[in-house]
CSV table of C-alpha atoms in Angstrom, one decimal:
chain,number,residue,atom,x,y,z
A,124,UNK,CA,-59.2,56.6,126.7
A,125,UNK,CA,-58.5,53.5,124.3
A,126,UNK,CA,-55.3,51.3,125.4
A,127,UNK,CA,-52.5,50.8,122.9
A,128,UNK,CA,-52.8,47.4,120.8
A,129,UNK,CA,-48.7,46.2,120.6
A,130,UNK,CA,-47.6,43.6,117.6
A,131,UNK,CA,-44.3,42.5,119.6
A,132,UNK,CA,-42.1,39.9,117.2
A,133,UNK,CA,-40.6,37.1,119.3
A,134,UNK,CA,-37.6,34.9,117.9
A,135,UNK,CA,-37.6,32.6,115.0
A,136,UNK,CA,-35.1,30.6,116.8
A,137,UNK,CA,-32.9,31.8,119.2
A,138,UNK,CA,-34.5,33.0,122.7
A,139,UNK,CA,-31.7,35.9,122.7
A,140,UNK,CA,-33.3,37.4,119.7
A,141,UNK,CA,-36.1,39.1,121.6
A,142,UNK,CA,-35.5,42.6,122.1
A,143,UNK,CA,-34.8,44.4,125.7
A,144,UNK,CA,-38.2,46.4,123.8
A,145,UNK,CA,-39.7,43.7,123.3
A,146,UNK,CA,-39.8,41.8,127.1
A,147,UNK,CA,-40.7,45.6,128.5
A,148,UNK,CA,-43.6,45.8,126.8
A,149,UNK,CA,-45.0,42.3,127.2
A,150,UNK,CA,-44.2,43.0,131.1
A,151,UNK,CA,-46.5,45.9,131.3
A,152,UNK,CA,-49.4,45.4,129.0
A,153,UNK,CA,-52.5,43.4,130.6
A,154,UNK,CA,-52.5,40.7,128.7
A,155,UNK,CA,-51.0,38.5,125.8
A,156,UNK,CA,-52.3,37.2,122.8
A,157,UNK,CA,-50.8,34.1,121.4
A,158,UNK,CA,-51.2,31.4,119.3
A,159,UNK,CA,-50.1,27.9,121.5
A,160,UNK,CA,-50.2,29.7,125.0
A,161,UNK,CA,-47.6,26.4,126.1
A,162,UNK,CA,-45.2,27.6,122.8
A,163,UNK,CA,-45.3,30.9,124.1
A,164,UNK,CA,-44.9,29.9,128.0
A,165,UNK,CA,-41.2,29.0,127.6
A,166,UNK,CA,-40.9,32.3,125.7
A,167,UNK,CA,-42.3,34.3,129.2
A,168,UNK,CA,-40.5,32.1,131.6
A,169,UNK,CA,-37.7,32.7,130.4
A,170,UNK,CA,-37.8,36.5,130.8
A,171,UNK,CA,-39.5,36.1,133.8
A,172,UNK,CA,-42.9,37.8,132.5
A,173,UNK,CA,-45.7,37.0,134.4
A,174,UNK,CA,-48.8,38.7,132.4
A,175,UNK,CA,-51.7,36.6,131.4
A,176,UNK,CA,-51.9,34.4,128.0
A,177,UNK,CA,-55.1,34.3,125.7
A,178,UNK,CA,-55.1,32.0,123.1
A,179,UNK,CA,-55.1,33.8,119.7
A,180,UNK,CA,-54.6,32.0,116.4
A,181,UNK,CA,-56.4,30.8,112.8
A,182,UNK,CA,-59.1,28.9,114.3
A,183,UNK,CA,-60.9,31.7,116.8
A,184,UNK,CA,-59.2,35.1,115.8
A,185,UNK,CA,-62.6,36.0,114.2
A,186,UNK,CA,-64.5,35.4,117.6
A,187,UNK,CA,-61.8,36.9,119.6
A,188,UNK,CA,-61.1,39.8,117.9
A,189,UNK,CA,-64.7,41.7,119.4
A,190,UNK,CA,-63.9,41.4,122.7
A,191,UNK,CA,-60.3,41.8,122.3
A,192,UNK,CA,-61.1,45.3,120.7
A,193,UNK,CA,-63.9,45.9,123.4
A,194,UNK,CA,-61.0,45.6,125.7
A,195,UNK,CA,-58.5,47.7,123.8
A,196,UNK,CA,-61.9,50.6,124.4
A,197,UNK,CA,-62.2,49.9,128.0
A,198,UNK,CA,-58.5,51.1,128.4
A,199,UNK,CA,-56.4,48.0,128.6
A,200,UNK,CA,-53.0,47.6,126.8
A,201,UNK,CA,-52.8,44.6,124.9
A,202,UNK,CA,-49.8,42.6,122.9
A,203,UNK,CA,-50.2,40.2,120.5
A,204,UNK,CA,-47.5,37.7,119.6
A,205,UNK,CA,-47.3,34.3,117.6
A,206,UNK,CA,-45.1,31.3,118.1
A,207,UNK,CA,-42.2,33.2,115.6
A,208,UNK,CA,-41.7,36.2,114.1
A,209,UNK,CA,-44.1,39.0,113.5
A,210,UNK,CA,-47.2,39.2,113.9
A,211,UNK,CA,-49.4,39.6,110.7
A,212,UNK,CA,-46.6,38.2,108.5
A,213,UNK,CA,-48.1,34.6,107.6
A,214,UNK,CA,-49.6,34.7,111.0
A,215,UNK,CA,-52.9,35.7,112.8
A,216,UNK,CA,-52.4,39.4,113.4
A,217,UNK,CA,-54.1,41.1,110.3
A,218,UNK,CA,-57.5,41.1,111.8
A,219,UNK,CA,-57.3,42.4,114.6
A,220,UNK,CA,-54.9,45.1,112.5
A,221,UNK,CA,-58.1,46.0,110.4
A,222,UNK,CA,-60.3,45.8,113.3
A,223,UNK,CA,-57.9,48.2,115.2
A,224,UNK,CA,-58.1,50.5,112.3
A,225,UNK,CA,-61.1,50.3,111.8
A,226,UNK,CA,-61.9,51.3,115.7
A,227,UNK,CA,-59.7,53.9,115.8
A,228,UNK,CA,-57.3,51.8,118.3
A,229,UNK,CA,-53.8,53.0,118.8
A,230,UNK,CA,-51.9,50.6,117.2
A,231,UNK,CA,-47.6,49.8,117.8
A,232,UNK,CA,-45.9,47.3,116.0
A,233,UNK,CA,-42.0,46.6,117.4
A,234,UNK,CA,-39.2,46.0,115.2
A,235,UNK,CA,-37.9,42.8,115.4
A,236,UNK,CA,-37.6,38.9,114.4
A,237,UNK,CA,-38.5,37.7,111.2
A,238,UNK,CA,-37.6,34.5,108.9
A,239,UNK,CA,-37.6,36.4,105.4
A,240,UNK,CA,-35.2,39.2,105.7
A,241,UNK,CA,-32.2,36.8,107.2
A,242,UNK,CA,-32.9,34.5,104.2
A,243,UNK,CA,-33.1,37.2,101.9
A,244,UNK,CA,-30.1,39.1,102.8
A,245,UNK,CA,-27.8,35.7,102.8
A,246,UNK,CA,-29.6,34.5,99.6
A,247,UNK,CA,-26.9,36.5,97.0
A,248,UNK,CA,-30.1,37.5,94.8
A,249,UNK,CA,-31.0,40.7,94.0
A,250,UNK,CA,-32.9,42.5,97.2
A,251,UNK,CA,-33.6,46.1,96.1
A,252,UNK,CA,-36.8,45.0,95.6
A,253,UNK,CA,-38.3,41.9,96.6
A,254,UNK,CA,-42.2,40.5,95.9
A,255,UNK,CA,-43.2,38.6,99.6
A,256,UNK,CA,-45.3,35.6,98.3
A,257,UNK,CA,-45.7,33.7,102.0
A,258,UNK,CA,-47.6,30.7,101.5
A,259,UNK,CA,-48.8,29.1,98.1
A,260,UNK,CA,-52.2,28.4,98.5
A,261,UNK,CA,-52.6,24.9,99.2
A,262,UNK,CA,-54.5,23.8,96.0
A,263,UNK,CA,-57.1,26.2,94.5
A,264,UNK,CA,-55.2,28.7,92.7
A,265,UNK,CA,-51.7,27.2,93.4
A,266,UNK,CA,-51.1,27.0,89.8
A,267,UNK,CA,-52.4,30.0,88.9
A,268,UNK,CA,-50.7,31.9,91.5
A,269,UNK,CA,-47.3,30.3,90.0
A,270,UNK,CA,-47.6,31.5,87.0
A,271,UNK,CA,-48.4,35.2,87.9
A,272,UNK,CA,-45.1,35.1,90.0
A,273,UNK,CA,-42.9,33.1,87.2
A,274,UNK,CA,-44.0,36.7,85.0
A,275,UNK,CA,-42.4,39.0,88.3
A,276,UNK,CA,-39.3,40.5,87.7
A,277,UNK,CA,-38.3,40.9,91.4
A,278,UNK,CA,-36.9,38.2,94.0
A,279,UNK,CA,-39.8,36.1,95.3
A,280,UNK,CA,-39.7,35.1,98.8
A,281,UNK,CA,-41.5,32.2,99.8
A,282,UNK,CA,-42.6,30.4,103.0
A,283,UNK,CA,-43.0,26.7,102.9
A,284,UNK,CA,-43.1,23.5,104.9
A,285,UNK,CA,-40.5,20.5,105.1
A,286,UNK,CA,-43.1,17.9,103.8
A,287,UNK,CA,-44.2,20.3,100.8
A,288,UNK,CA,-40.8,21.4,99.8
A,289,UNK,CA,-39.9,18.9,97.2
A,290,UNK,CA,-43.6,19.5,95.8
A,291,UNK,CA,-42.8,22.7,95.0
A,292,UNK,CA,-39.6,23.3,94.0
A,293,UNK,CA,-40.5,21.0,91.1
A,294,UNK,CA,-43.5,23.0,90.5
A,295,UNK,CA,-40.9,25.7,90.6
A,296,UNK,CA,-39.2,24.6,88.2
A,297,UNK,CA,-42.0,23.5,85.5
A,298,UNK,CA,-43.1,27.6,85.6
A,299,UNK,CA,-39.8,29.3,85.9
A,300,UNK,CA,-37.3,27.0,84.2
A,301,UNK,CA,-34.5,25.2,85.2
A,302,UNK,CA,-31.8,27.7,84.9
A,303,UNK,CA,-34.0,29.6,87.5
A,304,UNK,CA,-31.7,31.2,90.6
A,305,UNK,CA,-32.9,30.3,94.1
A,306,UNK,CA,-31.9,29.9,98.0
A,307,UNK,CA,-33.1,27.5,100.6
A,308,UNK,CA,-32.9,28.6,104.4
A,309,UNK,CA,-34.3,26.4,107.4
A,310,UNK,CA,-33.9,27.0,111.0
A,311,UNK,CA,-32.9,30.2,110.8
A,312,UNK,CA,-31.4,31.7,114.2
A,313,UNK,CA,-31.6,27.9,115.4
A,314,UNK,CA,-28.2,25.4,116.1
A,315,UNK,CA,-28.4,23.8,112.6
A,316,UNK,CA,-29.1,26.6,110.6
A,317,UNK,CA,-28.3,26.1,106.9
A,318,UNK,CA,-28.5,27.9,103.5
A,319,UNK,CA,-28.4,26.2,100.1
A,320,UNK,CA,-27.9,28.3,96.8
A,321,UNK,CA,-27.8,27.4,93.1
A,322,UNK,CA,-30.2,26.3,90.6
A,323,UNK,CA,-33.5,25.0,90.9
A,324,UNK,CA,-32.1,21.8,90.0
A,325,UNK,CA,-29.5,21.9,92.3
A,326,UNK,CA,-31.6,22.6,95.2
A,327,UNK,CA,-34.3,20.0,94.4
A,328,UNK,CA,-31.0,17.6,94.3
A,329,UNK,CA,-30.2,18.7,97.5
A,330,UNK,CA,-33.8,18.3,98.9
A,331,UNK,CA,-34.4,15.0,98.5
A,332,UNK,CA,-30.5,13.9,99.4
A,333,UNK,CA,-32.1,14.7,103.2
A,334,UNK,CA,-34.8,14.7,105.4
A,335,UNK,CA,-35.2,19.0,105.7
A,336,UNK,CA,-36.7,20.2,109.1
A,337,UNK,CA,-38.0,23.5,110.4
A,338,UNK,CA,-39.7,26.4,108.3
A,339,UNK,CA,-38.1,26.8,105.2
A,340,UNK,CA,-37.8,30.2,103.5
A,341,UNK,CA,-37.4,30.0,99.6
A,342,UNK,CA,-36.1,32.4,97.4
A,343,UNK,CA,-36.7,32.7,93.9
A,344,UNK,CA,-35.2,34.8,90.5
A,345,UNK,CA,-35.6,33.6,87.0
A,346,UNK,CA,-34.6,37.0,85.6
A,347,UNK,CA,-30.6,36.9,86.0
C-alpha cells in the first residue's frame, strides 16, 4: 500500500503560526522535504521534531521527484514543506503534485500559512474574486503578461521582491494608469509588519522614501 504524500504550510513569519496539525504530522511521517534544510532546521527545533530533512527545491525537484514517488510506493509517508507558506504556491511543490497524481499517490494538503490571503483581506479592495498572478516573469513575456492583467476586472495579487519593487510598480503604473487602486504588504506575521494603501502613485512615493525588506505582496485594481 502507497504512503500518504502531506503539503504541510509552515509560517510566513511568526513560528506560532504553525498549526498543532501541522507539527503532528511532520512528527510522524518518515521524512521531510524542504527547500534550505538549515531554514527549515529552526522550524523543527523548535517543535522538537526530530524526522529526517531532504533537500527539495527549484534546482533538483525534477531529479528528486522519481525517487521521492518510488518511496511514496514502497509505503513511506512523506511531507513536503518550503521555507514559507504553502507548498506549490510560488514554491516547489507542483511537481511532485502532478507526479502524485499522476501515480495514483494519496495526496493531503493542510490548511494553513500563506502571504496572499492576509494581504488581501487587509488590502480594502474588492476580494470576492481575486486573479493570483505570483511572480511576473522576470523578462520574456513580462510585458506581455502586464497587459493581459491591466484588461482583468478582478483584484490581482502579486508576489514580488524588495530590489524589484520600484521596477514594477512603475511598470504598473504605465499599463494600468495612475488612478489605479493598490496595497503594499511586507513581513507579514513578522515584528515590522506594514501595509501601505492608495494610488499607484502614492505607493511608488512611498517605495522609494525607504529601503523595503521581506517578501512583498502587491495588490492591484484599476477597475474602481
Amino acid at each position: 500500500m502507497s504512503g500518504i504524500l502531506y503539503f504541510v504550510p509552515t509560517p510566513v513569519g511568526n513560528l506560532e503560526d504553525m498549526t498543532f496539525r501541522a507539527v503532528k504530522v511532520l512528527k510522524e511521517v518518515d521524512y521531510i522535504l524542504c527547500e534550505d534544510t538549515r531554514t527549515s532546521g529552526i522550524l523543527l527545533k523548535h517543535y522538537e521534531i526530530s524526522k529526517p530533512l531532504k533537500s527539495y527545491h527549484l534546482h533538483n525537484e525534477h531529479q528528486a521527484t522519481e525517487k521521492v514517488i518510488a518511496d511514496l510506493k514502497s509505503g513511506q509517508d512523506i511531507a513536503i514543506i518550503t521555507d514559507a507558506g504553502t507548498p506549490g504556491i510560488s514554491d516547489p511543490g507542483y511537481l511532485l503534485a502532478k507526479a502524485g497524481s499522476d501515480n495514483d499517490i494519496e495526496m493531503i494538503c493542510l490548511p494553513g500559512a500563506t502571504a496572499l490571503i492576509p494581504a488581501l483581506v487587509v488590502s480594502g479592495l474588492p476580494n470576492n474574486e481575486f486573479l493570483f498572478a505570483g511572480f511576473l516573469p522576470q523578462k520574456k513575456g513580462r510585458q506581455t503578461k502586464l497587459k493581459q492583467l491591466a484588461e482583468e476586472k478582478k483584484t490581482i495579487v502579486l508576489y514580488e521582491s524588495p530590489h524589484k519593487i520600484n521596477t514594477t510598480l512603475e511598470q504598473i503604473k504605465e499599463f494600468f494608469g495612475e488612478e489605479t487602486k493598490a496595497s503594499l504588504s511586507r513581513e507579514i506575521s513578522k515584528k515590522f509588519e506594514e501595509t501601505k494603501r492608495g494610488t499607484i502613485n502614492e505607493l511608488i512615493e512611498f517605495s522609494k522614501s525607504k529601503t523595503l525588506k521581506g517578501e512583498i505582496v502587491l495588490i492591484v485594481n484599476n477597475s474602481i
